[in-house]
Amino acid sequence: MKRPVPRSRMRLAAGRTYFMWKRYLQWVLDRTAFARTFSEMDLAHCIFRHETPTLRELKDVDMWLQHNKQTNLQLAAKRLNGLILRPGETMSYWRLIGSPSKRKGYKPGMVL
């Protein structure tokens, strides 16, 4: 397993701020049509369905990380549930879910 490059707190904060504002600026300047419409009722047709196990015995991975991953996926799925993606629209996880912060209930977990 490759270890992350050690960086100072100031470098991490600067990098995070830079890429966050770069993304915001790109959203404004690109004029991309992002999906924003949600439906609270079940739709008539299911186009795609996928299931994958979220808990597995993995070598050198503590199970609490996988349980936290489940919690994080549930929080993210609630923000995406009911989204209607029309032709020509772009779906952006960052615009819909936002930053996965502790304040929003996200827990330390596995990186997907």
XYZ file of N, CA and C in Angstrom:
336
model
N 0.852 -1.174 0.000
C 0.000 0.000 0.000
C 0.901 1.241 0.000
N 0.662 2.136 -0.912
C 1.471 3.342 -1.033
C 1.051 4.376 0.010
N 2.010 4.937 0.686
C 1.719 5.937 1.721
C 1.627 7.331 1.119
N 0.751 8.172 1.691
C 0.631 9.537 1.175
C 1.888 10.357 1.458
N 2.117 11.336 0.615
C 3.253 12.235 0.793
C 2.970 13.136 1.992
N 3.887 13.206 2.958
C 3.643 14.079 4.113
C 3.675 15.554 3.700
N 2.661 16.299 4.112
C 2.577 17.723 3.796
C 2.247 18.484 5.077
N 2.687 19.726 5.141
C 2.408 20.549 6.317
C 0.931 20.935 6.335
N 0.455 21.327 7.508
C -0.945 21.763 7.631
C -1.245 22.944 6.724
N -0.310 23.866 6.652
C -0.506 25.052 5.815
C -0.608 24.647 4.342
N 0.233 23.716 3.907
C 0.217 23.262 2.517
C -1.098 22.543 2.203
N -1.581 21.727 3.139
C -2.848 21.026 2.943
C -4.010 22.009 2.850
N -4.042 22.995 3.736
C -5.109 23.996 3.730
C -5.076 24.823 2.445
N -3.877 25.211 2.018
C -3.750 26.009 0.798
C -4.197 25.205 -0.423
N -3.801 23.952 -0.494
C -4.195 23.102 -1.611
C -5.694 22.873 -1.652
N -6.273 22.637 -0.496
C -7.721 22.420 -0.409
C -8.477 23.669 -0.855
N -8.065 24.824 -0.370
C -8.712 26.081 -0.733
C -8.557 26.366 -2.221
N -7.364 26.151 -2.754
C -7.107 26.396 -4.176
C -8.035 25.557 -5.052
N -8.087 24.248 -4.801
C -8.887 23.381 -5.654
C -10.384 23.603 -5.462
N -10.806 24.000 -4.271
C -12.213 24.298 -4.033
C -12.640 25.524 -4.846
N -11.863 26.592 -4.771
C -12.220 27.812 -5.505
C -12.044 27.641 -7.009
N -11.091 26.802 -7.406
C -10.929 26.502 -8.825
C -12.190 25.822 -9.357
N -12.742 24.901 -8.584
C -13.968 24.207 -8.976
C -15.141 25.184 -9.048
N -15.296 26.053 -8.037
C -16.387 27.030 -8.040
C -16.297 27.961 -9.247
N -15.101 28.428 -9.539
C -14.897 29.307 -10.684
C -15.229 28.594 -11.989
N -14.847 27.339 -12.065
C -15.149 26.556 -13.266
C -16.661 26.398 -13.435
N -17.401 26.202 -12.349
C -18.854 26.076 -12.430
C -19.469 27.351 -12.987
N -18.951 28.506 -12.577
C -19.506 29.779 -13.015
C -19.154 30.065 -14.472
N -17.906 29.844 -14.831
C -17.447 30.212 -16.168
C -17.868 29.238 -17.264
N -18.012 27.965 -16.947
C -18.340 26.966 -17.970
C -19.786 27.056 -18.445
N -20.653 27.590 -17.610
C -22.078 27.677 -17.930
C -22.668 26.309 -18.272
N -22.187 25.299 -17.590
C -22.679 23.943 -17.777
C -24.059 23.820 -17.145
N -24.951 23.115 -17.824
C -26.290 22.880 -17.277
C -26.208 21.684 -16.328
N -26.274 21.966 -15.033
C -26.192 20.902 -14.035
C -27.591 20.444 -13.653
N -27.714 19.150 -13.382
C -28.990 18.583 -12.955
C -29.338 19.107 -11.567
N -30.552 19.641 -11.418
C -30.997 20.201 -10.141
C -32.414 19.785 -9.787
N -33.109 19.113 -10.712
C -34.505 18.774 -10.505
C -34.636 17.441 -9.765
N -35.460 17.438 -8.732
C -35.698 16.229 -7.954
C -37.167 15.870 -8.026
N -37.453 14.582 -7.964
C -38.820 14.081 -7.914
C -38.991 13.334 -6.602
N -40.053 13.652 -5.870
C -40.291 12.975 -4.604
C -41.056 11.673 -4.786
N -41.699 11.495 -5.927
C -42.435 10.255 -6.161
C -41.586 9.279 -6.967
N -41.885 8.000 -6.832
C -41.171 6.995 -7.611
C -41.507 7.173 -9.085
N -40.493 7.042 -9.905
C -40.702 7.198 -11.341
C -41.150 5.874 -11.953
N -41.781 5.934 -13.112
C -42.397 4.759 -13.725
C -41.389 3.713 -14.199
N -40.232 4.146 -14.657
C -39.278 3.207 -15.248
C -37.929 3.283 -14.551
N -37.354 2.125 -14.330
C -35.991 2.046 -13.797
C -35.067 1.742 -14.968
N -34.162 2.643 -15.253
C -33.254 2.467 -16.381
C -32.045 1.632 -15.985
N -31.570 1.817 -14.773
C -30.358 1.128 -14.349
C -30.435 0.852 -12.857
N -30.002 -0.323 -12.452
C -29.951 -0.696 -11.044
C -28.637 -1.433 -10.816
N -28.018 -1.157 -9.697
C -26.748 -1.812 -9.384
C -26.689 -2.114 -7.895
N -26.185 -3.269 -7.560
C -25.984 -3.636 -6.163
C -24.580 -4.198 -6.017
N -23.950 -3.819 -4.950
C -22.619 -4.348 -4.655
C -22.499 -4.488 -3.146
N -21.819 -5.521 -2.667
C -21.671 -5.667 -1.216
C -20.800 -4.554 -0.644
N -21.220 -4.016 0.485
C -20.427 -2.951 1.107
C -19.592 -3.456 2.268
N -19.880 -4.653 2.744
C -19.078 -5.249 3.808
C -18.424 -6.530 3.284
N -17.105 -6.553 3.331
C -16.346 -7.731 2.907
C -15.140 -7.880 3.816
N -14.684 -9.081 3.977
C -13.455 -9.314 4.721
C -12.278 -8.956 3.806
N -11.597 -7.884 4.122
C -10.455 -7.432 3.339
C -9.195 -7.530 4.183
N -8.112 -7.895 3.545
C -6.834 -8.008 4.239
C -6.356 -6.626 4.690
N -5.952 -6.524 5.939
C -5.389 -5.306 6.518
C -6.358 -4.121 6.550
N -7.684 -4.383 6.570
C -8.679 -3.308 6.655
C -9.595 -3.604 7.834
N -9.665 -2.689 8.786
C -10.537 -2.852 9.941
C -12.003 -2.730 9.516
N -12.847 -3.538 10.153
C -14.274 -3.539 9.803
C -14.958 -2.213 10.133
N -14.472 -1.489 11.141
C -15.115 -0.214 11.482
C -15.013 0.766 10.325
N -13.946 0.663 9.509
C -13.830 1.529 8.336
C -14.920 1.202 7.319
N -15.238 -0.069 7.197
C -16.280 -0.467 6.252
C -17.664 -0.064 6.755
N -17.882 -0.141 8.059
C -19.165 0.308 8.611
C -19.328 1.821 8.425
N -18.242 2.559 8.609
C -18.282 4.001 8.368
C -18.526 4.292 6.894
N -17.950 3.460 6.020
C -18.180 3.620 4.580
C -19.659 3.464 4.271
N -20.316 2.489 4.905
C -21.757 2.307 4.706
C -22.526 3.557 5.111
N -22.189 4.102 6.270
C -22.847 5.316 6.750
C -22.648 6.458 5.751
N -21.424 6.628 5.279
C -21.114 7.708 4.335
C -21.866 7.529 3.017
N -21.958 6.289 2.537
C -22.695 6.038 1.300
C -24.188 6.316 1.477
N -24.737 5.986 2.641
C -26.151 6.268 2.899
C -26.419 7.770 2.911
N -25.524 8.535 3.522
C -25.688 9.993 3.555
C -25.637 10.577 2.143
N -24.688 10.105 1.344
C -24.549 10.603 -0.026
C -25.751 10.198 -0.874
N -26.225 8.963 -0.706
C -27.366 8.481 -1.498
C -28.623 9.289 -1.210
N -28.809 9.726 0.034
C -29.976 10.555 0.366
C -29.958 11.859 -0.417
N -28.779 12.408 -0.643
C -28.671 13.674 -1.381
C -28.923 13.488 -2.877
N -28.719 12.267 -3.385
C -28.873 11.996 -4.817
C -30.227 11.389 -5.161
N -30.911 10.837 -4.160
C -32.166 10.132 -4.401
C -33.216 11.057 -5.010
N -33.786 10.615 -6.112
C -34.844 11.374 -6.776
C -34.346 12.362 -7.817
N -33.044 12.431 -8.029
C -32.495 13.368 -9.023
C -32.939 12.969 -10.420
N -33.418 13.928 -11.167
C -33.797 13.692 -12.561
C -32.704 14.295 -13.438
N -32.098 13.454 -14.226
C -31.015 13.871 -15.124
C -31.578 13.936 -16.534
N -31.782 15.142 -17.022
C -32.369 15.354 -18.349
C -31.267 15.396 -19.411
N -31.642 15.179 -20.674
C -30.648 15.251 -21.751
C -29.922 16.594 -21.755
N -28.615 16.555 -21.902
C -27.807 17.769 -21.944
C -27.364 18.253 -20.575
N -27.880 17.660 -19.503
C -27.483 18.069 -18.163
C -26.311 17.227 -17.667
N -25.559 17.813 -16.779
C -24.406 17.149 -16.173
C -24.701 16.915 -14.705
N -24.357 15.724 -14.226
C -24.511 15.451 -12.805
C -23.155 15.628 -12.133
N -23.124 16.443 -11.108
C -21.899 16.690 -10.362
C -22.090 16.265 -8.911
N -21.311 15.277 -8.489
C -21.372 14.849 -7.090
C -21.039 16.004 -6.160
N -20.020 16.797 -6.520
C -19.599 17.891 -5.645
C -20.685 18.942 -5.479
N -21.435 19.226 -6.545
C -22.509 20.221 -6.440
C -23.690 19.694 -5.639
N -23.974 18.405 -5.765
C -25.132 17.830 -5.093
C -24.843 17.397 -3.660
N -23.706 16.793 -3.442
C -23.370 16.264 -2.117
C -22.561 17.261 -1.310
N -21.650 17.948 -1.975
C -20.781 18.886 -1.277
C -19.620 18.172 -0.612
N -18.919 18.880 0.186
C -17.763 18.328 0.871
C -18.222 17.369 1.977
N -17.660 16.173 2.041
C -18.065 15.213 3.067
C -17.462 15.571 4.423
N -18.136 16.409 5.159
C -17.574 16.907 6.418
C -18.175 16.186 7.619
N -17.475 16.273 8.718
C -17.937 15.699 9.974
C -19.247 16.360 10.409
N -19.367 17.652 10.148
C -20.570 18.399 10.505
C -21.819 17.840 9.820
N -21.656 17.303 8.620
C -22.781 16.714 7.885
C -23.048 15.271 8.289
N -22.221 14.718 9.172
C -22.432 13.358 9.649
C -21.512 12.320 9.049
N -20.633 12.742 8.153
C -19.709 11.788 7.531
C -18.653 11.366 8.547
N -18.228 10.118 8.421
C -17.266 9.526 9.337
C -15.993 9.162 8.600
N -14.874 9.031 9.319
C -13.652 8.560 8.664
C -13.896 7.153 8.131
N -13.541 6.934 6.888
C -13.788 5.621 6.297
C -12.881 5.363 5.132
N -13.226 4.337 4.408
C -12.426 3.940 3.260
C -12.653 4.926 2.113
N -11.617 5.194 1.363
C -11.720 6.045 0.196
C -12.176 5.174 -0.962
N -13.219 5.622 -1.659
C -13.731 4.845 -2.790
C -13.107 5.311 -4.068
